Coordinates of C-alpha atoms in Angstrom, one line a residue:
M53 CA 197.0 145.3 137.7
N54 CA 197.3 142.0 139.2
S55 CA 199.1 141.2 142.5
L56 CA 199.7 138.3 144.5
C57 CA 197.0 139.3 147.0
R58 CA 194.5 139.1 144.2
G59 CA 194.9 136.2 141.9
H60 CA 192.3 135.7 139.0
H61 CA 191.5 132.2 138.1
H62 CA 190.1 131.6 134.5
F63 CA 187.9 128.5 134.8
P64 CA 187.1 126.3 131.7
R65 CA 183.5 125.2 131.5
R66 CA 184.0 121.6 132.4
L67 CA 186.8 121.0 134.8
V68 CA 189.7 123.0 136.5
A69 CA 190.8 122.2 140.0
F70 CA 192.6 119.2 140.9
G71 CA 195.1 118.3 143.6
G72 CA 198.1 116.2 144.4
E73 CA 200.5 115.2 141.9
A74 CA 198.3 116.1 138.9
R75 CA 198.6 119.8 140.2
R76 CA 202.2 119.7 140.4
R77 CA 202.5 118.4 136.9
G78 CA 200.7 121.5 135.6
L79 CA 198.4 121.8 132.6
R80 CA 199.4 118.5 131.0
S81 CA 198.1 116.6 133.8
G82 CA 194.9 118.6 133.8
V83 CA 194.2 117.6 130.4
M84 CA 194.9 113.9 131.1
M85 CA 192.5 114.1 134.3
E86 CA 189.7 115.7 132.3
S87 CA 190.2 113.1 129.8
A88 CA 190.1 110.3 132.4
L89 CA 187.2 111.6 134.0
R90 CA 185.2 112.0 130.9
E91 CA 185.6 108.3 130.7
M92 CA 184.1 108.1 134.0
S93 CA 181.0 110.1 132.7
I94 CA 181.1 113.7 133.6
S95 CA 178.2 114.9 131.7
D96 CA 178.7 118.1 129.5
G97 CA 177.3 121.0 131.4
E98 CA 176.4 119.3 134.4
S99 CA 177.7 120.2 137.8
G100 CA 179.4 116.9 139.0
F101 CA 179.6 113.3 138.3
D102 CA 176.8 111.2 137.0
A103 CA 176.5 109.2 140.2
S104 CA 174.2 106.5 138.7
R105 CA 177.0 105.4 136.3
R106 CA 179.9 105.5 138.8
P107 CA 181.9 102.3 138.8
N108 CA 181.3 99.9 141.6
D109 CA 178.3 101.8 142.7
G110 CA 176.1 98.6 142.9
G111 CA 174.3 98.9 139.6
G112 CA 173.0 102.3 140.4
V113 CA 171.1 101.5 143.7
G114 CA 173.5 104.0 145.7
V115 CA 176.7 105.7 145.8
E116 CA 179.6 103.8 147.3
D117 CA 181.3 105.4 150.3
A118 CA 184.6 105.6 148.1
Y119 CA 186.8 107.3 150.8
G120 CA 185.3 105.7 153.9
E121 CA 183.9 109.0 155.2
D122 CA 181.1 107.2 156.9
R123 CA 183.9 105.7 159.2
A124 CA 184.8 109.0 160.6
T125 CA 186.3 107.6 163.7
E126 CA 189.0 105.7 161.6
D127 CA 192.2 107.4 160.3
Q128 CA 192.0 107.5 156.6
I129 CA 194.9 108.2 154.2
V130 CA 193.2 110.1 151.4
T131 CA 194.5 112.1 148.4
P132 CA 192.7 115.3 148.3
W133 CA 191.6 115.4 144.9
T134 CA 188.8 117.9 144.1
V135 CA 186.9 118.4 140.8
T136 CA 185.5 121.9 140.2
V137 CA 182.9 122.9 137.5
A138 CA 182.7 126.7 136.8
S139 CA 178.7 126.5 137.3
G140 CA 176.3 126.0 140.0
Y141 CA 177.5 125.4 143.6
S142 CA 181.0 125.9 142.9
L143 CA 180.5 129.1 140.9
L144 CA 178.9 130.7 144.2
R145 CA 181.9 129.8 146.0
D146 CA 184.5 131.3 143.7
P147 CA 185.2 134.8 145.0
H148 CA 186.7 135.8 141.7
H149 CA 183.4 135.2 139.7
N150 CA 180.7 135.1 142.3
K151 CA 178.0 137.8 142.2
G152 CA 175.6 136.5 144.6
L153 CA 172.0 137.8 144.1
A154 CA 173.3 140.0 141.2
F155 CA 173.2 136.9 138.9
S156 CA 170.7 137.6 136.2
E157 CA 167.7 135.3 135.2
E158 CA 169.6 134.3 132.0
E159 CA 172.9 133.7 134.1
R160 CA 170.9 131.4 136.6
D161 CA 169.8 129.4 133.8
A162 CA 172.9 129.1 131.9
H163 CA 175.2 128.3 134.9
Y164 CA 172.8 126.0 136.9
L165 CA 172.1 128.4 139.7
R166 CA 168.3 127.8 139.8
G167 CA 167.3 127.0 143.3
L168 CA 170.8 127.9 144.8
L169 CA 169.8 131.4 145.2
P170 CA 166.8 133.3 146.5
P171 CA 164.6 134.3 143.6
V172 CA 165.3 138.1 143.7
C173 CA 168.0 139.6 141.3
I174 CA 169.4 142.7 142.3
S175 CA 172.0 145.2 141.3
Q176 CA 175.6 145.4 142.5
E177 CA 174.8 149.0 143.7
L178 CA 172.0 147.6 145.8
Q179 CA 174.5 145.1 147.2
E180 CA 176.8 147.8 148.0
K181 CA 174.2 149.8 149.8
K182 CA 173.2 146.8 152.0
L183 CA 176.8 145.9 152.9
M184 CA 177.7 149.3 153.8
Q185 CA 174.6 149.6 156.1
N186 CA 175.9 146.3 157.7
L187 CA 179.4 147.6 158.1
R188 CA 178.2 150.7 159.7
Q189 CA 176.6 148.8 162.5
Y190 CA 179.7 147.4 163.9
Q191 CA 181.0 149.5 166.7
V192 CA 184.5 148.1 166.7
P193 CA 186.9 148.8 163.8
L194 CA 188.4 145.4 163.9
Q195 CA 185.0 143.9 163.5
R196 CA 184.6 146.0 160.3
Y197 CA 188.0 144.8 159.1
M198 CA 187.1 141.1 159.6
A199 CA 183.7 141.6 157.7
M200 CA 185.5 143.2 154.7
M201 CA 188.0 140.3 154.8
D202 CA 185.0 137.7 154.7
L203 CA 183.6 139.9 151.8
Q204 CA 186.8 139.6 149.8
E205 CA 186.8 135.9 150.3
R206 CA 183.3 135.4 148.9
N207 CA 182.8 138.3 146.3
E208 CA 186.0 140.0 145.2
R209 CA 184.5 142.6 142.9
L210 CA 182.1 143.6 145.5
F211 CA 185.0 144.1 147.9
Y212 CA 186.9 146.3 145.6
K213 CA 183.6 148.2 144.6
L214 CA 182.9 149.1 148.2
L215 CA 186.6 150.2 148.7
V216 CA 186.5 152.4 145.2
D217 CA 183.2 154.1 146.1
N218 CA 183.7 154.5 149.8
V219 CA 187.4 155.1 150.0
E220 CA 187.5 157.7 152.6
E221 CA 185.3 155.7 155.0
L222 CA 186.9 152.3 154.5
L223 CA 190.6 153.1 154.0
P224 CA 191.1 153.3 157.8
I225 CA 189.6 150.1 158.1
V226 CA 191.5 148.1 155.6
Y227 CA 194.7 150.3 156.1
T228 CA 196.1 152.3 159.0
P229 CA 195.2 152.6 161.7
T230 CA 192.8 149.4 161.8
V231 CA 195.3 147.2 159.9
G232 CA 197.8 147.7 162.7
E233 CA 195.5 145.9 165.2
A234 CA 194.8 143.3 162.6
C235 CA 198.3 142.5 162.3
Q236 CA 198.8 142.4 166.1
K237 CA 196.0 140.0 166.6
Y238 CA 196.2 138.0 163.2
G239 CA 197.0 134.7 164.9
G240 CA 193.9 135.0 166.8
I241 CA 191.5 136.1 163.8
F242 CA 193.2 134.1 161.1
R243 CA 190.7 132.2 159.1
R244 CA 192.3 131.3 155.7
P245 CA 195.6 132.5 153.9
Q246 CA 195.3 135.4 151.6
G247 CA 199.0 135.7 150.5
L248 CA 201.9 133.6 150.6
Y249 CA 204.0 132.4 153.5
I250 CA 207.7 131.6 152.8
S251 CA 209.6 130.3 155.8
L252 CA 213.0 129.0 156.5
K253 CA 211.3 125.6 156.2
E254 CA 211.1 126.4 152.5
K255 CA 214.7 127.2 152.0
G256 CA 215.9 125.6 148.6
K257 CA 212.2 125.3 147.6
I258 CA 211.1 129.0 147.3
L259 CA 210.7 128.8 143.4
E260 CA 208.3 125.9 143.9
V261 CA 206.5 127.9 146.6
L262 CA 206.0 130.7 144.1
K263 CA 204.7 128.3 141.6
N264 CA 202.0 127.3 143.9
W265 CA 200.4 130.5 143.7
P266 CA 197.6 130.2 141.1
E267 CA 198.0 133.4 139.2
K268 CA 201.0 133.4 136.9
S269 CA 200.8 137.0 135.4
I270 CA 202.2 138.7 138.3
Q271 CA 203.4 142.4 138.0
V272 CA 203.9 143.6 141.4
I273 CA 204.8 142.0 144.7
V274 CA 204.7 143.4 148.2
V275 CA 206.9 141.5 150.6
T276 CA 207.8 141.9 154.2
D277 CA 209.8 140.1 156.7
G278 CA 207.5 141.6 159.4
E279 CA 210.3 143.1 161.6
R280 CA 208.8 146.6 161.7
I281 CA 205.1 146.5 160.9
L282 CA 203.9 150.2 160.8
G283 CA 205.2 151.6 164.2
L284 CA 204.4 148.5 166.1
G285 CA 207.8 146.5 165.8
D286 CA 208.5 143.1 165.2
L287 CA 205.3 141.1 164.4
G288 CA 206.9 138.1 162.8
C289 CA 204.6 136.3 160.4
Q290 CA 201.7 138.5 161.0
G291 CA 202.4 140.9 158.1
L292 CA 199.8 140.8 155.4
P293 CA 201.4 140.6 151.9
I294 CA 204.0 138.0 151.0
T295 CA 205.6 137.1 154.2
I296 CA 209.2 136.1 154.6
D297 CA 209.2 134.1 157.9
V298 CA 212.7 134.2 159.3
G299 CA 211.3 134.0 162.8
T300 CA 210.6 136.6 165.4
N301 CA 212.3 138.2 168.4
N302 CA 209.0 139.3 169.7
E303 CA 208.7 137.2 173.1
Q304 CA 205.1 137.7 173.5
L305 CA 204.6 136.0 170.1
L306 CA 207.0 133.3 170.7
K307 CA 204.8 132.4 173.8
D308 CA 201.5 132.9 172.0
E309 CA 199.8 129.5 171.4
F310 CA 197.9 131.2 168.5
Y311 CA 200.8 132.5 166.7
I312 CA 200.9 131.3 163.1
G313 CA 204.7 131.7 162.3
L314 CA 208.0 129.9 163.0
K315 CA 208.5 130.0 166.9
Q316 CA 212.3 130.7 166.8
K317 CA 214.6 133.7 166.9
R318 CA 215.0 135.5 163.7
A319 CA 217.6 134.4 161.5
T320 CA 220.4 137.0 160.8
G321 CA 223.8 137.3 158.8
K322 CA 224.6 134.9 156.2
E323 CA 221.4 132.8 156.9
Y324 CA 219.1 135.6 156.3
N325 CA 221.0 137.1 153.3
D326 CA 221.1 133.7 151.5
F327 CA 217.4 133.3 152.0
M328 CA 216.6 136.7 150.6
D329 CA 218.9 136.1 147.7
E330 CA 217.1 132.9 146.8
F331 CA 213.7 134.7 147.1
M332 CA 214.9 137.5 144.9
C333 CA 216.2 135.0 142.3
A334 CA 213.1 132.9 142.4
V335 CA 210.9 136.0 141.9
K336 CA 212.7 137.0 138.7
Q337 CA 212.9 133.5 137.4
N338 CA 209.2 132.8 137.9
Y339 CA 207.8 136.2 136.9
G340 CA 210.4 137.8 134.8
E341 CA 212.7 140.9 134.6
K342 CA 210.1 143.4 135.0
V343 CA 208.2 142.2 138.1
L344 CA 208.1 145.1 140.5
V345 CA 209.0 144.1 144.2
Q346 CA 208.1 146.7 147.0
F347 CA 210.1 146.0 150.3
E348 CA 207.5 146.7 153.1
D349 CA 208.2 147.1 156.8
F350 CA 211.6 145.7 157.0
A351 CA 213.7 147.1 159.7
N352 CA 216.3 149.6 158.8
H353 CA 219.3 147.4 159.3
N354 CA 218.1 145.2 156.6
A355 CA 216.0 147.7 154.5
F356 CA 219.0 149.9 153.4
E357 CA 221.1 146.9 152.5
L358 CA 218.5 145.2 150.6
L359 CA 217.6 148.2 148.5
T360 CA 221.5 148.8 147.8
R361 CA 221.8 145.0 146.9
Y362 CA 219.0 144.8 144.6
N363 CA 218.3 148.1 143.1
T364 CA 220.8 147.5 140.3
T365 CA 219.6 144.0 139.4
H366 CA 215.8 144.1 140.0
L367 CA 213.0 146.4 139.8
V368 CA 212.7 147.4 143.6
F369 CA 211.7 150.1 146.0
N370 CA 211.0 150.6 149.6
D371 CA 208.4 152.9 150.7
D372 CA 209.6 153.1 154.4
I373 CA 213.2 154.1 153.9
Q374 CA 212.4 156.0 150.7
A375 CA 209.9 158.0 152.8
G376 CA 212.2 158.2 155.8
T377 CA 215.6 159.6 154.9
G378 CA 214.2 159.4 151.4
I379 CA 211.9 162.2 152.3
A380 CA 215.1 164.3 152.9
E381 CA 216.5 163.3 149.8
L382 CA 213.6 164.2 147.7
I383 CA 213.2 167.6 149.6
A384 CA 216.9 168.3 148.6
M385 CA 216.4 167.1 145.1
E386 CA 213.3 169.6 144.7
V387 CA 215.3 172.4 146.5
S388 CA 218.3 171.9 144.0
K389 CA 216.0 171.6 141.0
Q390 CA 214.1 175.0 141.8
T391 CA 217.2 176.8 143.0
K392 CA 219.9 175.5 140.9
L393 CA 221.9 174.7 144.2
P394 CA 224.3 171.6 144.0
I395 CA 222.6 168.6 145.7
K396 CA 225.1 168.9 148.5
E397 CA 224.3 172.4 149.3
A398 CA 220.6 171.6 149.0
R399 CA 220.8 168.9 151.6
K400 CA 222.2 171.4 154.1
K401 CA 218.6 173.0 154.2
V402 CA 217.3 169.7 155.7
W403 CA 218.3 168.6 159.2
L404 CA 217.6 165.2 160.9
V405 CA 217.2 164.3 164.4
D406 CA 217.5 160.7 165.6
S407 CA 217.3 158.9 169.1
K408 CA 220.7 160.6 170.0
G409 CA 219.8 164.0 168.9
L410 CA 220.7 166.3 166.1
V411 CA 222.8 164.7 163.3
V412 CA 225.8 166.6 163.2
S413 CA 229.1 166.2 161.6
S414 CA 230.9 165.3 165.1
R415 CA 229.0 162.2 165.2
L416 CA 230.1 161.0 161.7
Q417 CA 232.2 158.1 162.7
T418 CA 229.4 156.5 164.5
L419 CA 226.5 157.2 162.1
Q420 CA 224.8 154.7 159.8
S421 CA 225.8 155.1 156.2
F422 CA 222.4 156.4 155.3
K423 CA 222.5 159.2 157.8
K424 CA 226.0 160.7 156.8
P425 CA 224.9 162.9 154.0
W426 CA 222.8 164.7 156.6
A427 CA 225.4 165.3 159.2
H428 CA 226.0 169.1 159.1
D429 CA 228.3 171.4 161.0
H430 CA 226.6 172.2 164.2
E431 CA 227.1 171.8 168.0
P432 CA 225.7 168.5 169.3
L433 CA 222.1 168.8 170.6
T434 CA 220.4 165.9 172.4
T435 CA 216.8 166.8 172.3
L436 CA 214.2 167.3 169.6
L437 CA 213.3 170.8 171.4
D438 CA 216.9 172.0 171.4
A439 CA 217.1 171.2 167.7
V440 CA 213.8 173.0 167.1
Q441 CA 214.9 176.1 169.0
A442 CA 218.3 176.1 167.4
I443 CA 217.6 175.5 163.7
K444 CA 214.2 177.0 163.5
P445 CA 212.7 175.1 160.8
T446 CA 209.7 175.9 158.9
V447 CA 208.3 172.2 158.5
L448 CA 208.6 169.7 161.2
I449 CA 208.2 166.1 159.7
G450 CA 208.0 163.0 162.0
T451 CA 208.8 159.4 160.7
S452 CA 210.6 157.8 163.8
G453 CA 207.6 155.6 164.6
V454 CA 207.8 156.9 168.2
G455 CA 204.6 158.3 169.6
K456 CA 204.3 161.7 171.5
T457 CA 207.5 163.1 170.5
F458 CA 206.1 166.3 169.1
T459 CA 205.5 167.7 172.6
K460 CA 203.5 170.9 173.6
E461 CA 206.9 172.6 173.9
V462 CA 207.9 171.6 170.5
I463 CA 204.8 172.8 168.8
E464 CA 204.9 176.1 170.8
A465 CA 208.6 176.5 169.7
M466 CA 207.6 175.9 166.2
S467 CA 204.8 178.4 166.3
S468 CA 206.9 181.1 168.0
F469 CA 209.0 181.8 164.8
N470 CA 206.5 180.5 162.0
E471 CA 203.2 182.2 161.3
K472 CA 202.0 178.7 159.6
P473 CA 204.1 176.1 161.1
F474 CA 204.0 172.9 159.2
I475 CA 203.4 169.9 161.5
L476 CA 203.7 166.6 159.7
A477 CA 203.2 163.6 162.2
L478 CA 203.6 160.7 159.6
S479 CA 204.2 157.8 161.9
N480 CA 201.6 154.9 161.9
P481 CA 199.3 153.9 163.4
T482 CA 197.5 156.5 165.5
T483 CA 199.1 155.3 168.6
Q484 CA 202.5 156.1 167.3
S485 CA 201.8 159.4 165.7
E486 CA 204.0 162.1 167.0
C487 CA 201.3 164.2 168.2
T488 CA 197.4 164.3 167.5
A489 CA 195.6 166.8 165.4
E490 CA 193.9 168.2 168.2
E491 CA 197.4 168.7 170.0
A492 CA 198.8 170.5 167.0
Y493 CA 195.9 172.9 166.4
K494 CA 195.5 173.6 170.2
W495 CA 199.3 174.1 171.0
S496 CA 199.7 176.3 167.8
N497 CA 196.4 178.3 168.6
G498 CA 194.9 177.0 165.3
R499 CA 197.9 178.4 163.3
A500 CA 199.4 174.9 162.4
I501 CA 199.2 173.2 158.9
F502 CA 198.9 169.6 160.1
A503 CA 198.9 166.3 158.3
S504 CA 199.3 162.8 159.7
G505 CA 200.2 159.3 158.5
S506 CA 196.9 158.1 160.1
P507 CA 193.4 159.6 159.9
F508 CA 192.3 162.0 162.5
D509 CA 188.9 163.6 163.0
P510 CA 188.0 167.1 162.3
V511 CA 189.0 169.3 165.3
E512 CA 187.1 172.3 166.8
H513 CA 189.3 175.0 168.2
N514 CA 188.2 178.5 169.1
G515 CA 184.8 178.1 167.2
K516 CA 186.7 177.1 163.9
T517 CA 186.7 173.6 162.5
F518 CA 190.1 172.2 161.3
T519 CA 190.1 169.2 158.9
P520 CA 193.6 167.3 159.4
G521 CA 195.3 166.2 156.0
Q522 CA 196.4 162.5 155.7
A523 CA 200.0 162.1 154.6
N524 CA 200.8 158.5 153.9
N525 CA 201.8 156.2 151.1
A526 CA 198.3 155.4 149.9
Y527 CA 198.6 158.6 148.0
I528 CA 201.9 157.9 146.1
F529 CA 202.8 154.2 145.8
P530 CA 199.7 152.7 144.0
G531 CA 200.3 155.4 141.3
L532 CA 204.1 154.8 141.4
G533 CA 203.6 151.1 141.0
L534 CA 201.1 151.6 137.9
G535 CA 203.5 154.1 136.3
L536 CA 206.2 151.5 136.5
V537 CA 204.1 148.7 135.1
I538 CA 202.4 150.5 132.2
S539 CA 205.7 151.7 130.9
G540 CA 207.7 148.3 131.4
T541 CA 210.2 150.2 133.6
I542 CA 213.2 148.2 134.3
R543 CA 214.8 150.0 137.3
V544 CA 213.3 152.5 139.8
H545 CA 215.3 155.8 139.7
D546 CA 214.9 158.4 142.4
D547 CA 213.7 161.0 139.7
M548 CA 210.5 158.8 139.4
L549 CA 209.8 159.2 143.1
L550 CA 210.3 163.1 142.6
A551 CA 208.0 163.0 139.6
A552 CA 205.4 161.3 141.6
S553 CA 205.6 163.9 144.5
E554 CA 205.3 166.7 142.1
A555 CA 202.3 165.1 140.3
L556 CA 200.4 164.7 143.7
A557 CA 201.3 168.3 144.6
Q558 CA 199.6 169.4 141.3
Q559 CA 196.4 167.9 142.4
V560 CA 196.1 170.2 145.4
T561 CA 193.7 173.0 144.6
E562 CA 193.6 176.6 145.8
E563 CA 190.4 175.5 147.7
N564 CA 192.3 172.9 149.5
L565 CA 195.0 175.2 150.5
E566 CA 192.4 177.8 151.8
N567 CA 191.1 175.0 154.0
G568 CA 194.5 174.3 155.6
L569 CA 194.8 171.1 153.5
I570 CA 198.2 170.3 151.7
Y571 CA 196.8 167.2 150.2
P572 CA 193.9 166.5 147.8
P573 CA 190.8 164.6 149.3
F574 CA 191.1 160.7 149.3
K575 CA 187.8 160.4 147.4
I576 CA 189.5 161.3 144.2
I577 CA 192.4 158.8 144.8
R578 CA 191.9 157.0 141.4
K579 CA 192.3 160.3 139.7
I580 CA 195.3 161.2 141.6
S581 CA 196.9 157.7 141.0
A582 CA 196.3 158.0 137.1
H583 CA 198.2 161.4 137.2
I584 CA 201.0 160.2 139.3
A585 CA 201.3 157.0 137.1
A586 CA 201.4 159.1 133.9
S587 CA 204.2 161.3 135.5
V588 CA 206.2 158.2 136.6
A589 CA 205.9 156.7 133.3
A590 CA 206.7 159.8 131.5
K591 CA 209.9 160.1 133.5
A592 CA 210.8 156.5 132.8
Y593 CA 210.5 157.2 128.9
D594 CA 212.6 160.4 129.4
L595 CA 215.4 158.4 131.3
G596 CA 215.3 155.5 128.5
L597 CA 214.3 153.0 131.3
A598 CA 210.8 152.1 129.7
T599 CA 210.5 149.1 127.5
L600 CA 206.8 149.3 126.4
L601 CA 207.0 150.9 123.1
P602 CA 205.7 153.1 121.5
R603 CA 205.1 155.7 124.1
P604 CA 201.5 156.2 124.5
V605 CA 200.3 159.7 123.3
D606 CA 198.1 160.5 126.4
L607 CA 199.6 158.8 129.4
V608 CA 196.8 159.8 131.8
K609 CA 194.2 158.2 129.7
Y610 CA 196.4 155.2 129.1
A611 CA 196.9 154.8 132.9
E612 CA 193.1 155.1 133.5
S613 CA 192.4 152.5 131.1
C614 CA 194.8 150.1 132.8
M615 CA 193.4 150.3 136.3
Y616 CA 191.2 147.8 137.7
T617 CA 187.4 148.2 137.4
P618 CA 185.4 146.3 140.1
N619 CA 182.1 146.3 138.1
Y620 CA 180.4 142.9 137.7
R621 CA 180.9 141.2 134.1
S622 CA 178.1 139.5 132.4
Y623 CA 178.5 135.6 131.8
R624 CA 177.4 133.9 128.8

């Protein structure tokens, strides 16, 4: 599955990359350039120009300084044409095809790599072993993150090989919690762009910007406006997928000389809405009706409106709000499904607490629209502790992005009327977690069933080791996206999210449960994702929303066959 963060270039043997006006004109200009350069004597199979026959080179006695680069102190107006041959030096610097020391003897001969590499040939597995040893020597997680990004920029398949084979160890580096620090410091560690930046400067030109991305067959887009990155707030242009830069209200970033985004306050109202409309229209125009758009880390006041505005015209979902109040809705849907209760009655089994206290019917007039279905009849209560003591829930789920809200008193209250209180502190990163694993186990005297959005180390309490579960969207949304793509789904339906959740639950074994885990281990995430994708696709076919026909007989095997495999390919 291709995404905008991972484009694949398919290089022809002789010539592929060219800049300026020729690139804007597309393939036709590429053919014209190749023809013209052939006239200038590019030898078939050679790794560059035949300098001895370059025009105006003084009869072969030297190469003319065509661009005046020897006069480095002078300002030169130069068109940045580049010629790239998919062999030799350029091949080693193409992250999509580079294999480093894993190029075989035959490949080194065929692709003009002799002398450009040390003589040893090693396997991808040995490369992986060496890199993992190197990564483990870094004491600072952000250094590991930067090392991983450097690897992605020089050898893409090896990068993904490391992730696939060491997912439990490396996910906390490339994902929460370390990615949160990377976002906060992104201006300072920025080296080269890895996604797309669409700022207000590009208003009226967004379609042209999308066409600048080299990969044309895009199936999934992750987009953010950076207003609510993890639990860290407004980080402006320092989100990591496609970034819609409409400014930032973060004063620290606005004053930061290394900040890479627009230094202006956030656009709002009509200006913001018109810009997002242009983006969504350009996405569909450039990539087709079935491109999946995942809204990521938008602030609630925009997130709900965007989802409502586009869910009937585009294939969209938002993992934050469809995992915030969306969690409540999915729980109610499952309760309704299992008990046959009407959905309105099932919703009454779930209570919400926001910054003003328990969400109750007496607050109905002042509540945001997405909270109103959860405003039940009860006296107003202003604190989480009061709400827990009054409602006596069996499960406590935190998605507020506010750390330390599950206090000792709250956990003790949950433990007073539950033999096994479920404590799910889902906010990311670790600093924003509602409580730590150690606190949950200690304050419940080892009785809590705990899971968190960011990973926590195992906890020793009263001579017993507790292994915390990790409950975040890495379990669900890769499989959800794959299921939508392999079925050619045209719209995201809530039943698909429910199907994904049920598929995940089915991957939990009795052994997991006996060890206090309510999620399967991350090390089998690809197996989990294949089953989730199959369930989502099945639901799409059942609802009549799938367009890729006929329906595969075995959706799990089909999902596995469509998954990216990072093993090296052999080159002729």
